[in-house]
Short mmCIF file of C-alpha atoms in Angstrom, two decimals:
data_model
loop_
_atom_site.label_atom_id
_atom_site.label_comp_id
_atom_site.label_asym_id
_atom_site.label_seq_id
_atom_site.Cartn_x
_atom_site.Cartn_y
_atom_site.Cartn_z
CA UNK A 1 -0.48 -40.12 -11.83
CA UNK A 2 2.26 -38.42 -8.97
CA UNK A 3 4.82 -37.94 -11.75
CA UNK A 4 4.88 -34.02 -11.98
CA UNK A 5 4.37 -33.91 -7.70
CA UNK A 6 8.16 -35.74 -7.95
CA UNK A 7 10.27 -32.61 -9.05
CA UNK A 8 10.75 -30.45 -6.22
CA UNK A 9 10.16 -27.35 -7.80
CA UNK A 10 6.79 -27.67 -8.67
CA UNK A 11 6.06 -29.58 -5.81
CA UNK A 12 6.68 -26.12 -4.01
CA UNK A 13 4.70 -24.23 -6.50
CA UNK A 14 1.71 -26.13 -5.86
CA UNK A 15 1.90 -26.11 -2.40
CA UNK A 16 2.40 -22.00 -2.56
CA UNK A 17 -0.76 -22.53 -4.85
CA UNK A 18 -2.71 -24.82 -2.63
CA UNK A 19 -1.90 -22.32 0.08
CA UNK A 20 -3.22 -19.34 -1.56
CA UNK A 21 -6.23 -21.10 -3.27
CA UNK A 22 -7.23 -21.98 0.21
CA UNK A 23 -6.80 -18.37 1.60
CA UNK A 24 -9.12 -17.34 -1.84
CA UNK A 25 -11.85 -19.48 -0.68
CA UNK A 26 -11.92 -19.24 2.94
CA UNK A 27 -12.11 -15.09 2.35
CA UNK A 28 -15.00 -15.64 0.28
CA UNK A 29 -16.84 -16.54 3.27
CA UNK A 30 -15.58 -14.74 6.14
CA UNK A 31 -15.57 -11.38 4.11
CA UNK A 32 -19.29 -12.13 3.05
CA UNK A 33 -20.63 -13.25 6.14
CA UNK A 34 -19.46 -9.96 7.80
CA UNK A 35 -20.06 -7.46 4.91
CA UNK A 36 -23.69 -8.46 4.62
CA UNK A 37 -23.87 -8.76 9.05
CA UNK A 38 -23.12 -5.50 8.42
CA UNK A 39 -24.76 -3.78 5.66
CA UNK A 40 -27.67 -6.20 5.12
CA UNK A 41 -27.48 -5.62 1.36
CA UNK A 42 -26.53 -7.85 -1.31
CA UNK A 43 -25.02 -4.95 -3.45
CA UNK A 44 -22.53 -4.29 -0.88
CA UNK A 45 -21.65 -7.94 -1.51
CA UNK A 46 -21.54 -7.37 -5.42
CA UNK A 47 -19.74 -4.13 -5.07
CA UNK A 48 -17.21 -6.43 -3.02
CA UNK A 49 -17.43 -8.92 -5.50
CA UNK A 50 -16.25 -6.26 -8.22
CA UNK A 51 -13.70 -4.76 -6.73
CA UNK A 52 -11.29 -8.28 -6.54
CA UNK A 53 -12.47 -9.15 -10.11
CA UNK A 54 -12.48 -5.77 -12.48
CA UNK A 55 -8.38 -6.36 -11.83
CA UNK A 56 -8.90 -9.25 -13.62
CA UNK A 57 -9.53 -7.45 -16.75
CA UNK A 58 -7.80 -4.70 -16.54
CA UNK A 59 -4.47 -5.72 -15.16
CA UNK A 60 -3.70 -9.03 -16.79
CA UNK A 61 -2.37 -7.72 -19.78
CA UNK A 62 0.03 -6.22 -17.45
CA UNK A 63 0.90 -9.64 -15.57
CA UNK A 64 1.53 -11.27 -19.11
CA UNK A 65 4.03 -8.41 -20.05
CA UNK A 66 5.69 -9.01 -16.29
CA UNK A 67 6.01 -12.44 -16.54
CA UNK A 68 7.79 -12.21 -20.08
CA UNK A 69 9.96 -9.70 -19.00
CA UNK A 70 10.78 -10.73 -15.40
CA UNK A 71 11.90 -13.22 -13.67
CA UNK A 72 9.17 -15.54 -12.89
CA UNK A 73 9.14 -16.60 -9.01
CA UNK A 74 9.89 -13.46 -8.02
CA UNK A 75 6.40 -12.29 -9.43
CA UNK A 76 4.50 -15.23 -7.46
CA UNK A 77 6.69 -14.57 -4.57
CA UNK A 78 5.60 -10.30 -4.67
CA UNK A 79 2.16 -11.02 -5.26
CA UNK A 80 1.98 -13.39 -2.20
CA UNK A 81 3.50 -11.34 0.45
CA UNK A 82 1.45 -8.40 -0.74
CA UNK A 83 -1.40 -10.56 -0.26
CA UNK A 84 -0.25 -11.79 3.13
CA UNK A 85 0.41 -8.14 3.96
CA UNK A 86 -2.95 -7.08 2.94
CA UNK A 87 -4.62 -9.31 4.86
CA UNK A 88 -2.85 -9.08 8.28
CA UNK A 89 -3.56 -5.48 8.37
CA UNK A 90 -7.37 -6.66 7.66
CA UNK A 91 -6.93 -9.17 10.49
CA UNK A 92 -6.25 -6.03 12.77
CA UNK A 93 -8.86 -4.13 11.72
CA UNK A 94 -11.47 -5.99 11.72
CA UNK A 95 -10.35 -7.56 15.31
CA UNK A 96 -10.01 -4.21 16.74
CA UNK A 97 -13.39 -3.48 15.83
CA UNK A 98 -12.57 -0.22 13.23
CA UNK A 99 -13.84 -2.30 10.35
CA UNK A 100 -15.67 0.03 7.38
CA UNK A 101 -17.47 -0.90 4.16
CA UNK A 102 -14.49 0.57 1.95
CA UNK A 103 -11.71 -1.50 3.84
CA UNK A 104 -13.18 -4.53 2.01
CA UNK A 105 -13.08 -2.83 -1.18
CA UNK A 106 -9.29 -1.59 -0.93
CA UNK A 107 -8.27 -4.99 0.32
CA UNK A 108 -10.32 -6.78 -3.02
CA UNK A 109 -8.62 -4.29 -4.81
CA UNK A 110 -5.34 -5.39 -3.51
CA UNK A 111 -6.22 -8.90 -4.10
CA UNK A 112 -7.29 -8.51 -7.37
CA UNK A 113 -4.64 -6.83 -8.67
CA UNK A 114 -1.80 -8.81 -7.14
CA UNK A 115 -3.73 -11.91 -8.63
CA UNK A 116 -3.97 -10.68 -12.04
CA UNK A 117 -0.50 -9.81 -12.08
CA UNK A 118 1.18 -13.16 -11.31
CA UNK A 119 -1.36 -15.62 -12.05
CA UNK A 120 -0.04 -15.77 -15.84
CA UNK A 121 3.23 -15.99 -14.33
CA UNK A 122 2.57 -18.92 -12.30
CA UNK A 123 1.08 -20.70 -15.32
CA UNK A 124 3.39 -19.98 -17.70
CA UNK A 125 6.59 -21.20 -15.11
CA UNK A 126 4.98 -24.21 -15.25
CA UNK A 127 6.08 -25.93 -18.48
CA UNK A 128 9.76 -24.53 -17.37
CA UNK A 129 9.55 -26.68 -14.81
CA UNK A 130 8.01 -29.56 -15.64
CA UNK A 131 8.89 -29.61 -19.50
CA UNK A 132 6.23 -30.48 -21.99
CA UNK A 133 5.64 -34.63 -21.31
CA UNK A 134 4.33 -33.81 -18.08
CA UNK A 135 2.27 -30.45 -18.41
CA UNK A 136 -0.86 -32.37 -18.71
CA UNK A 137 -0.39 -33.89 -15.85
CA UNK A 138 0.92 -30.87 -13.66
CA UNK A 139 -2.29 -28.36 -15.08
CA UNK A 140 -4.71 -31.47 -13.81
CA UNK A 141 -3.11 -30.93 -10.14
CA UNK A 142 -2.90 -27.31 -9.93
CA UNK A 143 -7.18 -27.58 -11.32
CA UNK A 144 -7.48 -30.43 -8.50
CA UNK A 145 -5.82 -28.02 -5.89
CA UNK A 146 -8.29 -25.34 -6.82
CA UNK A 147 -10.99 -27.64 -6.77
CA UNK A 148 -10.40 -28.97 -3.45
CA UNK A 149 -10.13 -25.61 -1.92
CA UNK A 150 -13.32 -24.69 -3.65
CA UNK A 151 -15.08 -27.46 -1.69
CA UNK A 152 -12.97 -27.46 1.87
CA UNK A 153 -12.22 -23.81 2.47
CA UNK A 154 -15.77 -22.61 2.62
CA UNK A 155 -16.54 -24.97 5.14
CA UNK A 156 -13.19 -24.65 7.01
CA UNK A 157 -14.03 -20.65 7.24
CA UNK A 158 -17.62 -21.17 8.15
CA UNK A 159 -16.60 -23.83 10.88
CA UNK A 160 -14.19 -21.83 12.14
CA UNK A 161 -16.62 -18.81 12.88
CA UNK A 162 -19.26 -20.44 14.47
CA UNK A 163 -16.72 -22.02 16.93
CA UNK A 164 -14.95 -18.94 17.59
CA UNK A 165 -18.09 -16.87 17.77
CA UNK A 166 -20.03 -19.18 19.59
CA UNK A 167 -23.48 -18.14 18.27
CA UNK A 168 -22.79 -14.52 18.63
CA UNK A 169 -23.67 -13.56 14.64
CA UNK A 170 -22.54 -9.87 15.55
CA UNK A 171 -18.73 -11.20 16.53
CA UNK A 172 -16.46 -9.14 14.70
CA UNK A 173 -13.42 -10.99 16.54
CA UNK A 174 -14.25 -14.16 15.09
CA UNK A 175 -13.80 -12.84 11.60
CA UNK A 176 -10.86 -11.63 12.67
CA UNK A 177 -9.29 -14.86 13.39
CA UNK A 178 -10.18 -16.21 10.26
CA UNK A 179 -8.39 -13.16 8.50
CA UNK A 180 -5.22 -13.78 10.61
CA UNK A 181 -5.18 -17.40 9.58
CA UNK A 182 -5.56 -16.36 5.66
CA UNK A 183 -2.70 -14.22 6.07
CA UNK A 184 -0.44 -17.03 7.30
CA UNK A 185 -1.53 -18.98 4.30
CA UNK A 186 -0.67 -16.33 2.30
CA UNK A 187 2.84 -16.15 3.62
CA UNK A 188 3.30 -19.42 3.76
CA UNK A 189 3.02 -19.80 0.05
CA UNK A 190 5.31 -17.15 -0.30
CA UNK A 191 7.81 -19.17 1.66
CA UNK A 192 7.17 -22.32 -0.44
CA UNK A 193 8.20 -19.98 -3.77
CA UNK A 194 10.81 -18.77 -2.10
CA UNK A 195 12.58 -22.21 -1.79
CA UNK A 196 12.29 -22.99 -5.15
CA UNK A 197 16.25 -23.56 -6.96
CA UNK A 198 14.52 -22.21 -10.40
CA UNK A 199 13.70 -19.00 -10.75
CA UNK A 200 11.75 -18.77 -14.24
CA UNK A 201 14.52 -16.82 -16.20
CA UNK A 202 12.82 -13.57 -18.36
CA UNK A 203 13.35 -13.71 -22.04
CA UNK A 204 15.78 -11.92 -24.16
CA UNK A 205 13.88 -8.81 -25.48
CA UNK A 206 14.15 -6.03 -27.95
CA UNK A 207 13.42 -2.91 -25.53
CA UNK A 208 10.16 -2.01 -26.27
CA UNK A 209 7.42 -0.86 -24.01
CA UNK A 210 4.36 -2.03 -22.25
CA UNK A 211 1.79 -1.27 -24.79
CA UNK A 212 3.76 -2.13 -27.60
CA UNK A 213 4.31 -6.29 -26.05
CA UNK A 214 0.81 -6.27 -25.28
CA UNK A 215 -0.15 -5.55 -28.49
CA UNK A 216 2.23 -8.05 -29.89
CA UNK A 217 0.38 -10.72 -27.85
CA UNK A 218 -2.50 -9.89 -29.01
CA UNK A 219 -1.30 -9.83 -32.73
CA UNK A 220 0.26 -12.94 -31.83
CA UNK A 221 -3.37 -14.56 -30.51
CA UNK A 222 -5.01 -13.46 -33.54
CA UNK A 223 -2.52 -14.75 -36.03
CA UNK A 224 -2.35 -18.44 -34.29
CA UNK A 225 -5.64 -20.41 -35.55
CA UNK A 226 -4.52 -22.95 -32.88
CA UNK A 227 -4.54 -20.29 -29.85
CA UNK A 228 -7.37 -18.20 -30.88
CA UNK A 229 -9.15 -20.76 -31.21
CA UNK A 230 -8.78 -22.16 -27.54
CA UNK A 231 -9.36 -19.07 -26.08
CA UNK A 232 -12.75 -18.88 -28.34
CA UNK A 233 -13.42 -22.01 -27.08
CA UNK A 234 -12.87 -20.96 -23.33
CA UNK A 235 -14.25 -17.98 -24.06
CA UNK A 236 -17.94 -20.06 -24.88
CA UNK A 237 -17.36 -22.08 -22.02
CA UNK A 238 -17.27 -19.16 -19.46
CA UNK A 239 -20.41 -17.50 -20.81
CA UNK A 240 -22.50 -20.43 -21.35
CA UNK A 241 -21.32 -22.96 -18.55
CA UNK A 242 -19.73 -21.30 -15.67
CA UNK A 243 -23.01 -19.58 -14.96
CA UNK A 244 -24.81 -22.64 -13.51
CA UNK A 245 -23.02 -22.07 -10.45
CA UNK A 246 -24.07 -18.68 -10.02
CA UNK A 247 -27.71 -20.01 -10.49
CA UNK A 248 -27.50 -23.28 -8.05
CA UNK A 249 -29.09 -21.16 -5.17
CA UNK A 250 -31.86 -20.39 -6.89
CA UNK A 251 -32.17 -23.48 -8.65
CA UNK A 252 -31.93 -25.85 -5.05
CA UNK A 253 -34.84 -23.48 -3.44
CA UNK A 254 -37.10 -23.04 -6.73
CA UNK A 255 -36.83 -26.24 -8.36
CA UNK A 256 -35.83 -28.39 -5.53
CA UNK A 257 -37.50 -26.58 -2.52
CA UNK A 258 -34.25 -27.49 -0.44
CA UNK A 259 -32.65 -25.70 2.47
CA UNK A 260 -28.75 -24.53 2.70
CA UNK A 261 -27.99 -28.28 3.27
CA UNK A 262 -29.42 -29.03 0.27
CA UNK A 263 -27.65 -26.49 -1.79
CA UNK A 264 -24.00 -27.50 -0.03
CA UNK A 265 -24.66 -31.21 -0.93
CA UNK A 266 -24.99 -29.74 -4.91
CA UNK A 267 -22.21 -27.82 -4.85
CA UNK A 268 -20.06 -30.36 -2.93
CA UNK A 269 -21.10 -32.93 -5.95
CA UNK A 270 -19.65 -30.16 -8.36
CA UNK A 271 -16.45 -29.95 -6.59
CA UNK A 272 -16.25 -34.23 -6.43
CA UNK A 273 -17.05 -34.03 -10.07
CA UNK A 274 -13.98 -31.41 -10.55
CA UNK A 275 -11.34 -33.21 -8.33
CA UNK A 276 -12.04 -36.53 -10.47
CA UNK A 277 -12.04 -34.67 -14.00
CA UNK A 278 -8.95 -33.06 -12.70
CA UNK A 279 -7.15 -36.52 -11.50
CA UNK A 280 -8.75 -38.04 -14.78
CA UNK A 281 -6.78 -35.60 -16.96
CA UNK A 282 -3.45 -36.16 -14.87
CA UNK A 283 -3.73 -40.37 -17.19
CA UNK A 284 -4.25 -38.71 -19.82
CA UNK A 285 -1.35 -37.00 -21.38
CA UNK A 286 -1.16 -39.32 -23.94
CA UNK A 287 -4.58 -39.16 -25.31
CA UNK A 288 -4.48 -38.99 -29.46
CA UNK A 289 -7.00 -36.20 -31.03
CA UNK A 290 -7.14 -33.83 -28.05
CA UNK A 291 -8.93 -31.06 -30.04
CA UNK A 292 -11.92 -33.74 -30.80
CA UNK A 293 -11.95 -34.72 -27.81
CA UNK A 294 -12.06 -30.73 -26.73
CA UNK A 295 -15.04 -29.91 -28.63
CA UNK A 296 -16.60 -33.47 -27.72
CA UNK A 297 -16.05 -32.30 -23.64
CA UNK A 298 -18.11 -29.15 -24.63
CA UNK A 299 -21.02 -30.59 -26.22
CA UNK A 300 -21.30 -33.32 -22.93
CA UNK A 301 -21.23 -29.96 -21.04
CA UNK A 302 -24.33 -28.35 -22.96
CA UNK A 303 -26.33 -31.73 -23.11
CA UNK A 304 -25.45 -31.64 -19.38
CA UNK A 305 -27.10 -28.37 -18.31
CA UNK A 306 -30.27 -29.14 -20.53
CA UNK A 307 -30.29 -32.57 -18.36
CA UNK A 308 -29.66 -30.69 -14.99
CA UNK A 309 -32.92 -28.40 -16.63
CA UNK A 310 -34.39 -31.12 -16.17
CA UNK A 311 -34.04 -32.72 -13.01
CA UNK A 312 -36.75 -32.46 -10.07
CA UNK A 313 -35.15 -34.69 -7.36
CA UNK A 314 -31.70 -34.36 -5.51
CA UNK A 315 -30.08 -37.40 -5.95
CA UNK A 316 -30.51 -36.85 -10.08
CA UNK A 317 -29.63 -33.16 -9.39
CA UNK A 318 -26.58 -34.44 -7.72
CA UNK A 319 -25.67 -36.34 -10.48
CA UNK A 320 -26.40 -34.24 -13.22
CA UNK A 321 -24.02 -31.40 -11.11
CA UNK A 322 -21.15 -33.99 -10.74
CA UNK A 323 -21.39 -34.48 -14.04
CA UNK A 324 -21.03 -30.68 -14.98
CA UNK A 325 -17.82 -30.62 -12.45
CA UNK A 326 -16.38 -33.40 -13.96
CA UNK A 327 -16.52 -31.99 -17.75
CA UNK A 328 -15.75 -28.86 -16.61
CA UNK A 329 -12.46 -29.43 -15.08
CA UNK A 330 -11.18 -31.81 -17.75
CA UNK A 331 -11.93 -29.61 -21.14
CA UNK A 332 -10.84 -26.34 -18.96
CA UNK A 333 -7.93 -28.31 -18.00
CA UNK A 334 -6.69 -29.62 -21.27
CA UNK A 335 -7.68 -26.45 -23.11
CA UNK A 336 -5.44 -24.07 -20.98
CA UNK A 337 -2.40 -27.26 -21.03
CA UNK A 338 -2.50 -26.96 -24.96
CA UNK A 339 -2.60 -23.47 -25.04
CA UNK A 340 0.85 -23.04 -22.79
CA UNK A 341 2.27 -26.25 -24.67
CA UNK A 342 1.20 -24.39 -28.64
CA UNK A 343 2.64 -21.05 -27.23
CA UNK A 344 6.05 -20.03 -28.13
CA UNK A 345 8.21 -19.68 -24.87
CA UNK A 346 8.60 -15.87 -24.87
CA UNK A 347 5.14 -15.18 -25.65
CA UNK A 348 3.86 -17.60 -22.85
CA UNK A 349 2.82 -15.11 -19.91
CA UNK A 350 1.15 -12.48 -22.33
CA UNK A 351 -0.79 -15.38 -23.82
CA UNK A 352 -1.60 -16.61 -20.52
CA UNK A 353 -2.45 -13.14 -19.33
CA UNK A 354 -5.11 -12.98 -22.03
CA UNK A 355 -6.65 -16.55 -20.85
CA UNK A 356 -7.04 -15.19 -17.39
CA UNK A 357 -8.67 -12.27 -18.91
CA UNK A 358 -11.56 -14.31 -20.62
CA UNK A 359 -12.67 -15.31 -16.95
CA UNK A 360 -13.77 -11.81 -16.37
CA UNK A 361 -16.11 -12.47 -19.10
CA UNK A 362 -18.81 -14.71 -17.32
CA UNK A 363 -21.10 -11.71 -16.61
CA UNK A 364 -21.75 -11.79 -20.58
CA UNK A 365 -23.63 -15.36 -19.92
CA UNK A 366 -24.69 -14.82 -15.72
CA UNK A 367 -26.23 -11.58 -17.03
CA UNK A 368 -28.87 -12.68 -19.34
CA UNK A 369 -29.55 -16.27 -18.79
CA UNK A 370 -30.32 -15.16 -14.80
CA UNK A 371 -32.83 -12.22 -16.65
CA UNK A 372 -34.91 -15.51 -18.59
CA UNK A 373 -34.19 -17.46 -14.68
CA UNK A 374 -35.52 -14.61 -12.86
CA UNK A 375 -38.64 -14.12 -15.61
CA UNK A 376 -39.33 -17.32 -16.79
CA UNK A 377 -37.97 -20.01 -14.84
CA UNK A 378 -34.78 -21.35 -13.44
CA UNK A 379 -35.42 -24.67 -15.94
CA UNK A 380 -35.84 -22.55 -18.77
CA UNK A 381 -32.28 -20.18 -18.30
CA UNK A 382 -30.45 -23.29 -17.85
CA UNK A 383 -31.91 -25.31 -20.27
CA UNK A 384 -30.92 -22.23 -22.51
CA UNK A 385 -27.70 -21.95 -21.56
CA UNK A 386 -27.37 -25.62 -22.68
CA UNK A 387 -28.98 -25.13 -26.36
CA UNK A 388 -26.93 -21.91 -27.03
CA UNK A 389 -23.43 -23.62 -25.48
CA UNK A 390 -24.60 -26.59 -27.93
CA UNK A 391 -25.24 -24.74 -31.01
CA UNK A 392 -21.73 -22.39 -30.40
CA UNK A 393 -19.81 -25.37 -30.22
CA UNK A 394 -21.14 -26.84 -33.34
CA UNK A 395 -20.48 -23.73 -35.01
CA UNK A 396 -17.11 -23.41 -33.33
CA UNK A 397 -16.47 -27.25 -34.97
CA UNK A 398 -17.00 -26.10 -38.33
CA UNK A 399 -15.04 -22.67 -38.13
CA UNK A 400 -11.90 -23.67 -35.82
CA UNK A 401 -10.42 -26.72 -38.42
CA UNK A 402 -6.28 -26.28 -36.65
CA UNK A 403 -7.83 -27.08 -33.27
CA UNK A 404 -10.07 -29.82 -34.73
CA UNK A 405 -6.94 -31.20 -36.11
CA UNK A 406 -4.79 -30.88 -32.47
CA UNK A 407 -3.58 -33.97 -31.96
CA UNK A 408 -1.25 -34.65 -28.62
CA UNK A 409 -0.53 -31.42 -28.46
CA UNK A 410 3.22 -31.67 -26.87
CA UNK A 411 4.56 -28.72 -28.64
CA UNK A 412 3.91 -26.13 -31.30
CA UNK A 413 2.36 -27.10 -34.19
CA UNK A 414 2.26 -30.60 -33.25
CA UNK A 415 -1.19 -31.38 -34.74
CA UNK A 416 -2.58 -34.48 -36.82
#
């Protein structure tokens, strides 16, 4: 289960990315505690929101070129000490009490950008250093890292600013702190990147420019029935699953009548579900039919939302959430493995850029599934959301034959 933790090299990459997954999550909450202490509206929040993810679409295409043309750590290492950077100077504003709206927004900016930018790279160094045997099992610990984070760091940032404030919901300082201890995360996992002996060589190239490489990965995308294909299939899964979580708020008061302890206890089920899919997918590098087994993982996921639709108690709630977490992290997982593994080797960080890209389109799914929520019923979006992600991957099935066919998926064209 350990094997990929063994080589030193990644072993430093994924604590650089445990590092900075932690910073991610912790900011989520000390930024959003104090923009709304301060504003008092949620579209302040969403404009904060925006302003770390529109990068995300826009820049990744960029990262992908980067991370085919450059060397690889040096990319992760940039990105984190810009990041680190960033957020000590946030540390000192906000401590010195000179904090404005728009310093959240240049600082998500910052964030945003520097994340779309190396996050391909990081993915696509992977197989360099782990070779293909183990990529499975390396992309199941970097989604367990993530995972873990996702559960821990909200709490650790929470904790830490109701100690440090002391009940004072106005402290400023205590904020602060929690800034100054992102930052050191931030350079710490530039420090762990910076120790690593391989540096993810760049490719040999013909000297063409930025457009014209992004276009070629593109072209490339479109011409691969195995690769397009995954990314159609992530691309469902981010409009039609990810937007439960966006709805769980709404779902634990409405449908549930719980409190915020309720709502934690769902969301900490997700993230048990997600750590287990992810250490589940670490065994499982030899699994035979992979691309069944992909569409299989999405159908569980609709027939899971229609059952969370469903549920009227917490402990069933709880389960039906776990669930969710658990599919979620393995198809996500093995998807994204194959991908990098069916990739050539020169094409790996645009094609990666591109699969970061497809996050930024949840808001396709959050958009109108909340609309039927927010008019109809909470029940009735999700239980949506679980028909439609049913039907698409049905149709998907028929239309996508070269992933039906992937098989272990250890290297190009390796199908059954």
């Amino acid at each position: 289960m350990f094997a990929s933790l063994k080589l030193r090299d990644y072993r430093l990459l994924w604590s650089g990315m445990v590092g900075s997954a932690f910073a991610m999550n912790m900011q989520l909450v000390a930024q959003g505690w104090l923009v709304y202490e301060m504003t008092t509206s949620p579209m302040k929040l969403a404009w904060v929101s925006l302003a770390s993810t529109l990068p995300q679409i826009f820049l990744s295409l960029v990262g992908g070129v980067l991370a085919d043309r450059a060397r690889k750590r040096e990319i992760i290492l940039i990105g984190q000490a810009i990041n680190g950077i960033a957020t000590l100077l946030m540390a000192v504003i906000v401590i010195t009490g000179n904090v404005q709206f728009w310093h959240f927004i240049w600082v998500g900016l910052i964030h945003g950008s520097m994340n779309a930018l190396s996050i391909p790279a990081r993915n696509a160094f992977i197989p360099d250093i782990v070779g293909e045997p183990l990529m499975f099992n390396a992309m199941a610990f970097n989604t367990a890292a993530w995972n873990l984070s996702r559960i821990l760091g909200p709490a650790l940032a929470g904790g830490m600013i109701a100690v440090i404030a002391g009940g004072d919901t106005s402290s400023h300082f205590a904020v602060g702190i929690v800034y100054f201890v992102l930052s050191v995360l931030y350079f710490v996992a530039a420090g762990t990147v910076m120790s690593m002996q391989h540096k993810g060589k760049a490719q040999r190239r013909r000297d063409t420019g930025v457009f014209q490489q992004v276009t070629a990965g593109t072209r490339y995308v479109r011409r691969s029935p195995v690769i397009g294909g995954l990314i159609l299939l992530t691309i469902v899964s981010f409009v039609l699953g990810a937007p439960v979580q966006m709805l769980m708020p709404a779902f634990s008061s409405d449908v549930l009548n719980g409190g915020p302890d309720d709502l934690g206890l769902l969301m900490a089920a997700m993230g048990v579900g997600a750590i287990a899919g992810s250490l589940t997918l670490s065994k499982l590098g030899g699994l035979r039919r992979k691309g069944f087994w992909l569409f299989f993982n999405s159908l569980f996921w609709g027939v899971a939302l229609i059952w969370l639709a469903a549920c009227t108690t917490d402990f069933w709630a709880m389960i039906a959430v776990g669930a969710i977490g658990f599919i979620s992290s393995v198809g996500m997982s093995m998807n994204r493995t194959i991908v990098v593994l069916h990739a050539s080797p020169r094409m790996r960080g645009r094609i990666m850029s591109i699969d970061t890209m497809t996050h930024g389109l949840m808001p396709l799914g959050v958009l109108p599934i909340g609309y039927v929520a927010e008019t109809v019923s909470i029940q009735m979006g999700l239980g949506l959301a679980g028909a439609l992600f049913i039907g698409a991957t049905l149709v998907l099935w028929y239309a996508l034959r070269a992933v039906r066919r992937i098989d272990q998926g250890f290297s190009p064209g390796t199908v059954s």
